[in-house]
Structure formats: C-alpha cells, structure tokens
Amino acid sequence: MIFILVTITVLIILYFIVTSQDVFGAEAKGERLERMQQSKHFKDKKFQNLSYTPSLTEGYSMPKVMYNFFFKKKDPLLKPVKNLPSIHTDLKNLSKDKDVFIWMGHSSYFIQTDGVSFLIDPVLSLYGSPFKFFNKAFAGADIFKPEDIPNIDYLVITHDHYDHLDYPTVKAIKDKVGKVILPLGVGAHLEKWGYKPEQLIEEEWGAEIILKNDIKITFTPARHFSGRKTQRNVTLWTSYVLETPTKKIFLGGDSGYDTHFKMIGEQFGPFDYAIMENGQYNEAWKYIHALPEDVIQASIDVKAKKIIPVHSSKFALALHPWNEPLEKVLRLGKEKKLNILTPMIGEPVDLNKEDQQFRIWWED
C-alpha cells in the first residue's frame, strides 16, 4: 500500500515538474479569465463549438484509435522516402510592394499584401510537439528557421496546439513581431513567453479589428478544440477573414466540416483566396479535422475563387500517406472545377496573378 502511494506521489510530482516548463504555456487568470467567462461561447468552464462536437466519430473508441496509431502496420508512405522538394525564398528581401503567399509546410505560412506582412501559425522548430523525440519534421520540409523571418507586422495564431503554436519559434521571433492576433485565452501563453500585453489583439468570434493600411480582420468560427496540457477547450480556436483594399482572404484554421463555412461564405464571400486545412485527418476524428471531400465542400461554401490547401507535408500526425491530402484534394477539386493551388514549400504564390500553375511535386 505504501509503495502504491509513493508511486502515485512521485508520478504527480513528475507531472507538475514536466508541465511547469515554459513550452506548456500558462493558464488564463484575472482580467483575461473574466473576459473568457463573459463570452457566450464559454460554458461549463470551457469554450464550445457552434454544434455538438464529440472527440471521436460514432463507432470509434479511444482504445481502438490509440491501438491503430501505435500498433497497426503503418502505410509505407506515412513519411516521405526522400527529401521533399522545396524553395528557400528569401523573406527578408521581398519587396514591400509585392503581394505574396509563401507556405512553410504544415499550417505555417507568410502573407504580404497591401504593404502589410502576416505570419500565420509558424512552427519552424524541428518538432510539432512539446518534446524533441516526437513528431519530427520531414526532411526538406524544415528549410525555414526562425532566423529567416523578417520583421512582421502581425503574427497570427489560430489556436494553441503544438503544431500551430510553437514555443521555440514564437519565443525566437519575439523581437521581430509588431502585434499578435490570437483567440481568447491564448494570450496567457505569449505573455509567459515575454510578449507585452499591449502587443496582443486577443478576441473571440465576431470581433472585427482594423489593422494597418485599412485592412480588417474578423474572428470567425471553426469546429475544433484546444489545449496544451490535459485540459481541453480552456482557450478558444478560430478562423479569420482578412479584408484588404484589394482582396479578401479566408484563413481557415483547423476545423471539421460544419454549417459555419456556409455562414462565413454568405456573410463575407466570395473570397479571392481560401487557405484551407487539409491533412492529418481520419474518419475517427472527422468532426475536428475535415476529410478531403469535406474540405472541397467547405471551399464551395465559403465561395472561394482560389484554394490553397495546407496542414500537410511536414508532420505525420495521422495514419494516411503523407502525400494523400494533396492528391485527393486536387483530384476532388478538379471534379468540381475548383481552382486548387499547390505550391511547393517556399514557392511564392503571386496574389495578384490570375492564372498560376504549379506542378504535382509530391509525385516526384
């Protein structure tokens, strides 16, 4: 009995030692917590999706999912067999009058438009997790480092999962960032990491913020979840609508399919570009990560003229082949006569060019 109590005590102590590390962030307190509690989306001490959203699809259980993830025979193309092709575009020497999108792998990307720069969900360390032995980046997908990042007007965060909010990256670029746009509660992490409260634009769904050069960003719903420790949904997750004097861009964020896409399309569409999360999916968790066919329907719902799929090609966070997300979304998009853009990591997309062609690089 004494041995069991000692073991439990040691495990509890180890848990608190591990989770007290900076990488795990901080819990919201004081005025921030009060703001969260006043949100209509915050109930029972957690943020809620617009629709009921179970963690797993009906018919699946967590033991079954975990068994498949750790013990089921893996697809031989779960990870690339050779280095991914990529282009190391020099972000620091981009002309300010150039309107451009540059994907950095997974959900990290750089946008410059109307003279203003945005860096979205940068994960530029080698791991999409709190530990250096888990979720290592694919070779070739890791070409951008924090030191490659120029001064940024706005760092944009969609939610606080490790593959979107990367402590080493966000800490390293702190002195290059003007303002940070992020959902309610997530600011507690960044303040712990040295960001000033006045740098943070921390809001909930429906908030509209005027930025530099008459650009407006609106916080819009997503169907997902959040959490860096054991607690889920104690911070908000979001998508964004970016409206500039010359274009309209939807930043999708992680999301399962739901009615919010149609609502966003009706209220804000059509969009010149929609950056859609496509990858790391599984039928077992389709409510929180859209399947490729759902990504296509969501793109139609938001009335996207051009679609750039992200959330793939850097980490193996699901069991599908690494190149399946791009292959499927391109094929399904062609069937619906959608304009799907598939640049390589680091390959610039000219946001003012009407007709752009990209090769099927994942088949090389």
mmCIF file with all atom_site columns, N, CA and C in Angstrom, residues 87-91 94-95 97-105 108-114 116 118 144 247-249 272-276 305-310 326 339-359 361-362:
data_model
loop_
_atom_site.group_PDB
_atom_site.id
_atom_site.type_symbol
_atom_site.label_atom_id
_atom_site.label_alt_id
_atom_site.label_comp_id
_atom_site.label_asym_id
_atom_site.label_entity_id
_atom_site.label_seq_id
_atom_site.pdbx_PDB_ins_code
_atom_site.Cartn_x
_atom_site.Cartn_y
_atom_site.Cartn_z
_atom_site.occupancy
_atom_site.B_iso_or_equiv
_atom_site.pdbx_formal_charge
_atom_site.auth_seq_id
_atom_site.auth_comp_id
_atom_site.auth_asym_id
_atom_site.auth_atom_id
_atom_site.pdbx_PDB_model_num
ATOM 1   N N  . ILE A 1 87  ? 11.669  25.306 -51.887 1.00 0.00 ? 87  ILE A N  1
ATOM 2   C CA . ILE A 1 87  ? 12.393  26.504 -52.345 1.00 0.00 ? 87  ILE A CA 1
ATOM 3   C C  . ILE A 1 87  ? 12.584  27.428 -51.144 1.00 0.00 ? 87  ILE A C  1
ATOM 4   N N  . HIS A 1 88  ? 13.820  27.794 -50.897 1.00 0.00 ? 88  HIS A N  1
ATOM 5   C CA . HIS A 1 88  ? 14.083  28.680 -49.755 1.00 0.00 ? 88  HIS A CA 1
ATOM 6   C C  . HIS A 1 88  ? 14.018  30.140 -50.216 1.00 0.00 ? 88  HIS A C  1
ATOM 7   N N  . THR A 1 89  ? 12.803  30.659 -50.304 1.00 0.00 ? 89  THR A N  1
ATOM 8   C CA . THR A 1 89  ? 12.617  32.059 -50.683 1.00 0.00 ? 89  THR A CA 1
ATOM 9   C C  . THR A 1 89  ? 13.152  32.973 -49.586 1.00 0.00 ? 89  THR A C  1
ATOM 10  N N  . ASP A 1 90  ? 13.857  33.997 -49.983 1.00 0.00 ? 90  ASP A N  1
ATOM 11  C CA . ASP A 1 90  ? 14.438  34.954 -49.038 1.00 0.00 ? 90  ASP A CA 1
ATOM 12  C C  . ASP A 1 90  ? 13.355  35.945 -48.605 1.00 0.00 ? 90  ASP A C  1
ATOM 13  N N  . LEU A 1 91  ? 12.748  35.699 -47.459 1.00 0.00 ? 91  LEU A N  1
ATOM 14  C CA . LEU A 1 91  ? 11.650  36.546 -46.975 1.00 0.00 ? 91  LEU A CA 1
ATOM 15  C C  . LEU A 1 91  ? 12.129  37.946 -46.612 1.00 0.00 ? 91  LEU A C  1
ATOM 16  N N  . LEU A 1 94  ? 12.107  40.454 -49.676 1.00 0.00 ? 94  LEU A N  1
ATOM 17  C CA . LEU A 1 94  ? 10.919  40.626 -50.506 1.00 0.00 ? 94  LEU A CA 1
ATOM 18  C C  . LEU A 1 94  ? 10.560  42.114 -50.578 1.00 0.00 ? 94  LEU A C  1
ATOM 19  N N  . SER A 1 95  ? 10.263  42.586 -51.760 1.00 0.00 ? 95  SER A N  1
ATOM 20  C CA . SER A 1 95  ? 9.845   43.973 -51.903 1.00 0.00 ? 95  SER A CA 1
ATOM 21  C C  . SER A 1 95  ? 8.511   44.186 -51.207 1.00 0.00 ? 95  SER A C  1
ATOM 22  N N  . ASP A 1 97  ? 6.166   46.067 -51.941 1.00 0.00 ? 97  ASP A N  1
ATOM 23  C CA . ASP A 1 97  ? 5.025   46.255 -52.835 1.00 0.00 ? 97  ASP A CA 1
ATOM 24  C C  . ASP A 1 97  ? 4.581   44.941 -53.494 1.00 0.00 ? 97  ASP A C  1
ATOM 25  N N  . LYS A 1 98  ? 5.172   43.836 -53.059 1.00 0.00 ? 98  LYS A N  1
ATOM 26  C CA . LYS A 1 98  ? 4.829   42.531 -53.619 1.00 0.00 ? 98  LYS A CA 1
ATOM 27  C C  . LYS A 1 98  ? 3.754   41.871 -52.759 1.00 0.00 ? 98  LYS A C  1
ATOM 28  N N  . ASP A 1 99  ? 2.660   41.442 -53.385 1.00 0.00 ? 99  ASP A N  1
ATOM 29  C CA . ASP A 1 99  ? 1.602   40.719 -52.681 1.00 0.00 ? 99  ASP A CA 1
ATOM 30  C C  . ASP A 1 99  ? 1.831   39.229 -52.897 1.00 0.00 ? 99  ASP A C  1
ATOM 31  N N  . VAL A 1 100 ? 2.120   38.497 -51.819 1.00 0.00 ? 100 VAL A N  1
ATOM 32  C CA . VAL A 1 100 ? 2.603   37.134 -51.977 1.00 0.00 ? 100 VAL A CA 1
ATOM 33  C C  . VAL A 1 100 ? 2.142   36.241 -50.832 1.00 0.00 ? 100 VAL A C  1
ATOM 34  N N  . PHE A 1 101 ? 1.965   34.978 -51.143 1.00 0.00 ? 101 PHE A N  1
ATOM 35  C CA . PHE A 1 101 ? 1.716   33.921 -50.148 1.00 0.00 ? 101 PHE A CA 1
ATOM 36  C C  . PHE A 1 101 ? 2.859   32.920 -50.248 1.00 0.00 ? 101 PHE A C  1
ATOM 37  N N  . ILE A 1 102 ? 3.432   32.539 -49.111 1.00 0.00 ? 102 ILE A N  1
ATOM 38  C CA . ILE A 1 102 ? 4.510   31.541 -49.094 1.00 0.00 ? 102 ILE A CA 1
ATOM 39  C C  . ILE A 1 102 ? 4.219   30.526 -47.998 1.00 0.00 ? 102 ILE A C  1
ATOM 40  N N  . TRP A 1 103 ? 4.043   29.283 -48.419 1.00 0.00 ? 103 TRP A N  1
ATOM 41  C CA . TRP A 1 103 ? 3.761   28.181 -47.490 1.00 0.00 ? 103 TRP A CA 1
ATOM 42  C C  . TRP A 1 103 ? 5.073   27.646 -46.939 1.00 0.00 ? 103 TRP A C  1
ATOM 43  N N  . MET A 1 104 ? 5.107   27.387 -45.631 1.00 0.00 ? 104 MET A N  1
ATOM 44  C CA . MET A 1 104 ? 6.314   26.883 -44.979 1.00 0.00 ? 104 MET A CA 1
ATOM 45  C C  . MET A 1 104 ? 6.155   25.443 -44.508 1.00 0.00 ? 104 MET A C  1
ATOM 46  N N  . GLY A 1 105 ? 5.139   24.762 -44.994 1.00 0.00 ? 105 GLY A N  1
ATOM 47  C CA . GLY A 1 105 ? 4.875   23.398 -44.565 1.00 0.00 ? 105 GLY A CA 1
ATOM 48  C C  . GLY A 1 105 ? 3.880   23.369 -43.428 1.00 0.00 ? 105 GLY A C  1
ATOM 49  N N  . SER A 1 108 ? 1.918   26.509 -41.456 1.00 0.00 ? 108 SER A N  1
ATOM 50  C CA . SER A 1 108 ? 2.690   27.742 -41.325 1.00 0.00 ? 108 SER A CA 1
ATOM 51  C C  . SER A 1 108 ? 2.796   28.433 -42.681 1.00 0.00 ? 108 SER A C  1
ATOM 52  N N  . TYR A 1 109 ? 2.464   29.712 -42.730 1.00 0.00 ? 109 TYR A N  1
ATOM 53  C CA . TYR A 1 109 ? 2.602   30.447 -43.977 1.00 0.00 ? 109 TYR A CA 1
ATOM 54  C C  . TYR A 1 109 ? 2.752   31.944 -43.733 1.00 0.00 ? 109 TYR A C  1
ATOM 55  N N  . PHE A 1 110 ? 3.321   32.576 -44.737 1.00 0.00 ? 110 PHE A N  1
ATOM 56  C CA . PHE A 1 110 ? 3.603   34.016 -44.724 1.00 0.00 ? 110 PHE A CA 1
ATOM 57  C C  . PHE A 1 110 ? 2.747   34.674 -45.810 1.00 0.00 ? 110 PHE A C  1
ATOM 58  N N  . ILE A 1 111 ? 2.096   35.761 -45.436 1.00 0.00 ? 111 ILE A N  1
ATOM 59  C CA . ILE A 1 111 ? 1.325   36.548 -46.403 1.00 0.00 ? 111 ILE A CA 1
ATOM 60  C C  . ILE A 1 111 ? 1.791   37.994 -46.326 1.00 0.00 ? 111 ILE A C  1
ATOM 61  N N  . GLN A 1 112 ? 2.058   38.564 -47.476 1.00 0.00 ? 112 GLN A N  1
ATOM 62  C CA . GLN A 1 112 ? 2.292   40.005 -47.559 1.00 0.00 ? 112 GLN A CA 1
ATOM 63  C C  . GLN A 1 112 ? 1.337   40.572 -48.598 1.00 0.00 ? 112 GLN A C  1
ATOM 64  N N  . THR A 1 113 ? 0.540   41.542 -48.189 1.00 0.00 ? 113 THR A N  1
ATOM 65  C CA . THR A 1 113 ? -0.406  42.152 -49.113 1.00 0.00 ? 113 THR A CA 1
ATOM 66  C C  . THR A 1 113 ? -0.689  43.577 -48.680 1.00 0.00 ? 113 THR A C  1
ATOM 67  N N  . ASP A 1 114 ? -0.859  44.453 -49.654 1.00 0.00 ? 114 ASP A N  1
ATOM 68  C CA . ASP A 1 114 ? -1.165  45.857 -49.386 1.00 0.00 ? 114 ASP A CA 1
ATOM 69  C C  . ASP A 1 114 ? -0.151  46.491 -48.436 1.00 0.00 ? 114 ASP A C  1
ATOM 70  N N  . VAL A 1 116 ? 1.491   45.114 -45.973 1.00 0.00 ? 116 VAL A N  1
ATOM 71  C CA . VAL A 1 116 ? 1.446   44.618 -44.587 1.00 0.00 ? 116 VAL A CA 1
ATOM 72  C C  . VAL A 1 116 ? 1.791   43.129 -44.577 1.00 0.00 ? 116 VAL A C  1
ATOM 73  N N  . PHE A 1 118 ? 2.018   39.298 -42.658 1.00 0.00 ? 118 PHE A N  1
ATOM 74  C CA . PHE A 1 118 ? 1.364   38.418 -41.692 1.00 0.00 ? 118 PHE A CA 1
ATOM 75  C C  . PHE A 1 118 ? 2.114   37.088 -41.666 1.00 0.00 ? 118 PHE A C  1
ATOM 76  N N  . PHE A 1 144 ? 12.849  26.360 -43.465 1.00 0.00 ? 144 PHE A N  1
ATOM 77  C CA . PHE A 1 144 ? 12.723  27.692 -42.867 1.00 0.00 ? 144 PHE A CA 1
ATOM 78  C C  . PHE A 1 144 ? 12.987  27.617 -41.364 1.00 0.00 ? 144 PHE A C  1
ATOM 79  N N  . LYS A 1 247 ? -8.149  42.812 -51.805 1.00 0.00 ? 247 LYS A N  1
ATOM 80  C CA . LYS A 1 247 ? -8.517  41.390 -51.861 1.00 0.00 ? 247 LYS A CA 1
ATOM 81  C C  . LYS A 1 247 ? -9.142  40.917 -50.557 1.00 0.00 ? 247 LYS A C  1
ATOM 82  N N  . LYS A 1 248 ? -9.716  39.718 -50.646 1.00 0.00 ? 248 LYS A N  1
ATOM 83  C CA . LYS A 1 248 ? -10.373 39.102 -49.494 1.00 0.00 ? 248 LYS A CA 1
ATOM 84  C C  . LYS A 1 248 ? -9.845  37.671 -49.352 1.00 0.00 ? 248 LYS A C  1
ATOM 85  N N  . ILE A 1 249 ? -9.346  37.334 -48.151 1.00 0.00 ? 249 ILE A N  1
ATOM 86  C CA . ILE A 1 249 ? -8.697  36.045 -47.925 1.00 0.00 ? 249 ILE A CA 1
ATOM 87  C C  . ILE A 1 249 ? -9.308  35.382 -46.687 1.00 0.00 ? 249 ILE A C  1
ATOM 88  N N  . ASP A 1 272 ? -11.185 35.823 -52.622 1.00 0.00 ? 272 ASP A N  1
ATOM 89  C CA . ASP A 1 272 ? -10.163 35.664 -53.664 1.00 0.00 ? 272 ASP A CA 1
ATOM 90  C C  . ASP A 1 272 ? -9.319  34.426 -53.389 1.00 0.00 ? 272 ASP A C  1
ATOM 91  N N  . TYR A 1 273 ? -9.021  34.207 -52.110 1.00 0.00 ? 273 TYR A N  1
ATOM 92  C CA . TYR A 1 273 ? -8.237  33.037 -51.710 1.00 0.00 ? 273 TYR A CA 1
ATOM 93  C C  . TYR A 1 273 ? -8.820  32.461 -50.418 1.00 0.00 ? 273 TYR A C  1
ATOM 94  N N  . ALA A 1 274 ? -8.841  31.140 -50.327 1.00 0.00 ? 274 ALA A N  1
ATOM 95  C CA . ALA A 1 274 ? -9.164  30.461 -49.075 1.00 0.00 ? 274 ALA A CA 1
ATOM 96  C C  . ALA A 1 274 ? -8.019  29.515 -48.746 1.00 0.00 ? 274 ALA A C  1
ATOM 97  N N  . ILE A 1 275 ? -7.402  29.713 -47.586 1.00 0.00 ? 275 ILE A N  1
ATOM 98  C CA . ILE A 1 275 ? -6.327  28.834 -47.126 1.00 0.00 ? 275 ILE A CA 1
ATOM 99  C C  . ILE A 1 275 ? -7.005  27.768 -46.257 1.00 0.00 ? 275 ILE A C  1
ATOM 100 N N  . MET A 1 276 ? -7.095  26.545 -46.780 1.00 0.00 ? 276 MET A N  1
ATOM 101 C CA . MET A 1 276 ? -7.914  25.508 -46.154 1.00 0.00 ? 276 MET A CA 1
ATOM 102 C C  . MET A 1 276 ? -7.046  24.399 -45.556 1.00 0.00 ? 276 MET A C  1
ATOM 103 N N  . LYS A 1 305 ? -12.627 31.560 -54.716 1.00 0.00 ? 305 LYS A N  1
ATOM 104 C CA . LYS A 1 305 ? -12.214 31.563 -56.124 1.00 0.00 ? 305 LYS A CA 1
ATOM 105 C C  . LYS A 1 305 ? -10.954 30.721 -56.316 1.00 0.00 ? 305 LYS A C  1
ATOM 106 N N  . LYS A 1 306 ? -10.026 30.808 -55.367 1.00 0.00 ? 306 LYS A N  1
ATOM 107 C CA . LYS A 1 306 ? -8.802  30.013 -55.390 1.00 0.00 ? 306 LYS A CA 1
ATOM 108 C C  . LYS A 1 306 ? -8.602  29.407 -54.011 1.00 0.00 ? 306 LYS A C  1
ATOM 109 N N  . ILE A 1 307 ? -8.154  28.152 -53.990 1.00 0.00 ? 307 ILE A N  1
ATOM 110 C CA . ILE A 1 307 ? -7.982  27.423 -52.736 1.00 0.00 ? 307 ILE A CA 1
ATOM 111 C C  . ILE A 1 307 ? -6.534  26.979 -52.613 1.00 0.00 ? 307 ILE A C  1
ATOM 112 N N  . ILE A 1 308 ? -5.928  27.248 -51.454 1.00 0.00 ? 308 ILE A N  1
ATOM 113 C CA . ILE A 1 308 ? -4.575  26.761 -51.165 1.00 0.00 ? 308 ILE A CA 1
ATOM 114 C C  . ILE A 1 308 ? -4.669  25.801 -49.978 1.00 0.00 ? 308 ILE A C  1
ATOM 115 N N  . PRO A 1 309 ? -4.478  24.492 -50.206 1.00 0.00 ? 309 PRO A N  1
ATOM 116 C CA . PRO A 1 309 ? -4.548  23.538 -49.098 1.00 0.00 ? 309 PRO A CA 1
ATOM 117 C C  . PRO A 1 309 ? -3.261  23.531 -48.275 1.00 0.00 ? 309 PRO A C  1
ATOM 118 N N  . VAL A 1 310 ? -3.412  23.503 -46.960 1.00 0.00 ? 310 VAL A N  1
ATOM 119 C CA . VAL A 1 310 ? -2.267  23.414 -46.045 1.00 0.00 ? 310 VAL A CA 1
ATOM 120 C C  . VAL A 1 310 ? -2.559  22.313 -45.020 1.00 0.00 ? 310 VAL A C  1
ATOM 121 N N  . LEU A 1 326 ? -2.839  16.106 -50.553 1.00 0.00 ? 326 LEU A N  1
ATOM 122 C CA . LEU A 1 326 ? -2.719  16.918 -51.762 1.00 0.00 ? 326 LEU A CA 1
ATOM 123 C C  . LEU A 1 326 ? -3.296  16.197 -52.973 1.00 0.00 ? 326 LEU A C  1
ATOM 124 N N  . ASN A 1 339 ? -10.423 25.879 -58.458 1.00 0.00 ? 339 ASN A N  1
ATOM 125 C CA . ASN A 1 339 ? -9.047  26.291 -58.738 1.00 0.00 ? 339 ASN A CA 1
ATOM 126 C C  . ASN A 1 339 ? -8.197  26.022 -57.496 1.00 0.00 ? 339 ASN A C  1
ATOM 127 N N  . ILE A 1 340 ? -7.526  24.867 -57.494 1.00 0.00 ? 340 ILE A N  1
ATOM 128 C CA . ILE A 1 340 ? -6.690  24.462 -56.359 1.00 0.00 ? 340 ILE A CA 1
ATOM 129 C C  . ILE A 1 340 ? -5.236  24.790 -56.671 1.00 0.00 ? 340 ILE A C  1
ATOM 130 N N  . LEU A 1 341 ? -4.595  25.578 -55.805 1.00 0.00 ? 341 LEU A N  1
ATOM 131 C CA . LEU A 1 341 ? -3.192  25.947 -55.985 1.00 0.00 ? 341 LEU A CA 1
ATOM 132 C C  . LEU A 1 341 ? -2.333  25.097 -55.050 1.00 0.00 ? 341 LEU A C  1
ATOM 133 N N  . THR A 1 342 ? -1.290  24.474 -55.603 1.00 0.00 ? 342 THR A N  1
ATOM 134 C CA . THR A 1 342 ? -0.471  23.560 -54.802 1.00 0.00 ? 342 THR A CA 1
ATOM 135 C C  . THR A 1 342 ? 1.016   23.904 -54.935 1.00 0.00 ? 342 THR A C  1
ATOM 136 N N  . PRO A 1 343 ? 1.437   25.026 -54.389 1.00 0.00 ? 343 PRO A N  1
ATOM 137 C CA . PRO A 1 343 ? 2.869   25.361 -54.445 1.00 0.00 ? 343 PRO A CA 1
ATOM 138 C C  . PRO A 1 343 ? 3.691   24.417 -53.577 1.00 0.00 ? 343 PRO A C  1
ATOM 139 N N  . MET A 1 344 ? 4.960   24.293 -53.913 1.00 0.00 ? 344 MET A N  1
ATOM 140 C CA . MET A 1 344 ? 5.896   23.609 -53.019 1.00 0.00 ? 344 MET A CA 1
ATOM 141 C C  . MET A 1 344 ? 6.120   24.464 -51.781 1.00 0.00 ? 344 MET A C  1
ATOM 142 N N  . ILE A 1 345 ? 6.662   23.860 -50.758 1.00 0.00 ? 345 ILE A N  1
ATOM 143 C CA . ILE A 1 345 ? 7.071   24.621 -49.587 1.00 0.00 ? 345 ILE A CA 1
ATOM 144 C C  . ILE A 1 345 ? 8.069   25.689 -50.034 1.00 0.00 ? 345 ILE A C  1
ATOM 145 N N  . GLY A 1 346 ? 7.788   26.936 -49.697 1.00 0.00 ? 346 GLY A N  1
ATOM 146 C CA . GLY A 1 346 ? 8.672   28.048 -50.031 1.00 0.00 ? 346 GLY A CA 1
ATOM 147 C C  . GLY A 1 346 ? 8.460   28.655 -51.399 1.00 0.00 ? 346 GLY A C  1
ATOM 148 N N  . GLU A 1 347 ? 7.599   28.060 -52.218 1.00 0.00 ? 347 GLU A N  1
ATOM 149 C CA . GLU A 1 347 ? 7.380   28.563 -53.580 1.00 0.00 ? 347 GLU A CA 1
ATOM 150 C C  . GLU A 1 347 ? 6.371   29.711 -53.545 1.00 0.00 ? 347 GLU A C  1
ATOM 151 N N  . PRO A 1 348 ? 6.740   30.915 -53.987 1.00 0.00 ? 348 PRO A N  1
ATOM 152 C CA . PRO A 1 348 ? 5.841   32.068 -53.885 1.00 0.00 ? 348 PRO A CA 1
ATOM 153 C C  . PRO A 1 348 ? 4.590   31.926 -54.752 1.00 0.00 ? 348 PRO A C  1
ATOM 154 N N  . VAL A 1 349 ? 3.468   32.339 -54.188 1.00 0.00 ? 349 VAL A N  1
ATOM 155 C CA . VAL A 1 349 ? 2.221   32.486 -54.930 1.00 0.00 ? 349 VAL A CA 1
ATOM 156 C C  . VAL A 1 349 ? 1.965   33.980 -55.075 1.00 0.00 ? 349 VAL A C  1
ATOM 157 N N  . ASP A 1 350 ? 1.926   34.466 -56.301 1.00 0.00 ? 350 ASP A N  1
ATOM 158 C CA . ASP A 1 350 ? 1.660   35.879 -56.565 1.00 0.00 ? 350 ASP A CA 1
ATOM 159 C C  . ASP A 1 350 ? 0.163   36.129 -56.388 1.00 0.00 ? 350 ASP A C  1
ATOM 160 N N  . LEU A 1 351 ? -0.212  36.869 -55.367 1.00 0.00 ? 351 LEU A N  1
ATOM 161 C CA . LEU A 1 351 ? -1.622  37.067 -55.040 1.00 0.00 ? 351 LEU A CA 1
ATOM 162 C C  . LEU A 1 351 ? -2.350  37.982 -56.017 1.00 0.00 ? 351 LEU A C  1
ATOM 163 N N  . ASN A 1 352 ? -1.601  38.593 -56.935 1.00 0.00 ? 352 ASN A N  1
ATOM 164 C CA . ASN A 1 352 ? -2.228  39.460 -57.936 1.00 0.00 ? 352 ASN A CA 1
ATOM 165 C C  . ASN A 1 352 ? -2.277  38.818 -59.322 1.00 0.00 ? 352 ASN A C  1
ATOM 166 N N  . LYS A 1 353 ? -1.742  37.604 -59.419 1.00 0.00 ? 353 LYS A N  1
ATOM 167 C CA . LYS A 1 353 ? -1.708  36.926 -60.713 1.00 0.00 ? 353 LYS A CA 1
ATOM 168 C C  . LYS A 1 353 ? -2.939  36.039 -60.863 1.00 0.00 ? 353 LYS A C  1
ATOM 169 N N  . GLU A 1 354 ? -3.614  36.172 -61.974 1.00 0.00 ? 354 GLU A N  1
ATOM 170 C CA . GLU A 1 354 ? -4.889  35.481 -62.160 1.00 0.00 ? 354 GLU A CA 1
ATOM 171 C C  . GLU A 1 354 ? -4.704  33.996 -62.434 1.00 0.00 ? 354 GLU A C  1
ATOM 172 N N  . ASP A 1 355 ? -3.745  33.651 -63.285 1.00 0.00 ? 355 ASP A N  1
ATOM 173 C CA . ASP A 1 355 ? -3.584  32.259 -63.694 1.00 0.00 ? 355 ASP A CA 1
ATOM 174 C C  . ASP A 1 355 ? -2.211  31.759 -63.291 1.00 0.00 ? 355 ASP A C  1
ATOM 175 N N  . GLN A 1 356 ? -2.167  30.876 -62.312 1.00 0.00 ? 356 GLN A N  1
ATOM 176 C CA . GLN A 1 356 ? -0.903  30.312 -61.861 1.00 0.00 ? 356 GLN A CA 1
ATOM 177 C C  . GLN A 1 356 ? -0.976  28.796 -61.899 1.00 0.00 ? 356 GLN A C  1
ATOM 178 N N  . GLN A 1 357 ? 0.079   28.182 -62.375 1.00 0.00 ? 357 GLN A N  1
ATOM 179 C CA . GLN A 1 357 ? 0.136   26.733 -62.476 1.00 0.00 ? 357 GLN A CA 1
ATOM 180 C C  . GLN A 1 357 ? 1.277   26.210 -61.594 1.00 0.00 ? 357 GLN A C  1
ATOM 181 N N  . PHE A 1 358 ? 1.001   25.131 -60.886 1.00 0.00 ? 358 PHE A N  1
ATOM 182 C CA . PHE A 1 358 ? 2.021   24.514 -60.038 1.00 0.00 ? 358 PHE A CA 1
ATOM 183 C C  . PHE A 1 358 ? 2.092   23.026 -60.366 1.00 0.00 ? 358 PHE A C  1
ATOM 184 N N  . ARG A 1 359 ? 3.302   22.510 -60.413 1.00 0.00 ? 359 ARG A N  1
ATOM 185 C CA . ARG A 1 359 ? 3.461   21.112 -60.788 1.00 0.00 ? 359 ARG A CA 1
ATOM 186 C C  . ARG A 1 359 ? 3.070   20.180 -59.650 1.00 0.00 ? 359 ARG A C  1
ATOM 187 N N  . TRP A 1 361 ? 4.315   18.210 -57.522 1.00 0.00 ? 361 TRP A N  1
ATOM 188 C CA . TRP A 1 361 ? 5.649   17.956 -56.987 1.00 0.00 ? 361 TRP A CA 1
ATOM 189 C C  . TRP A 1 361 ? 5.703   16.765 -56.042 1.00 0.00 ? 361 TRP A C  1
ATOM 190 N N  . TRP A 1 362 ? 4.565   16.422 -55.410 1.00 0.00 ? 362 TRP A N  1
ATOM 191 C CA . TRP A 1 362 ? 4.560   15.307 -54.439 1.00 0.00 ? 362 TRP A CA 1
ATOM 192 C C  . TRP A 1 362 ? 4.646   13.950 -55.109 1.00 0.00 ? 362 TRP A C  1
#
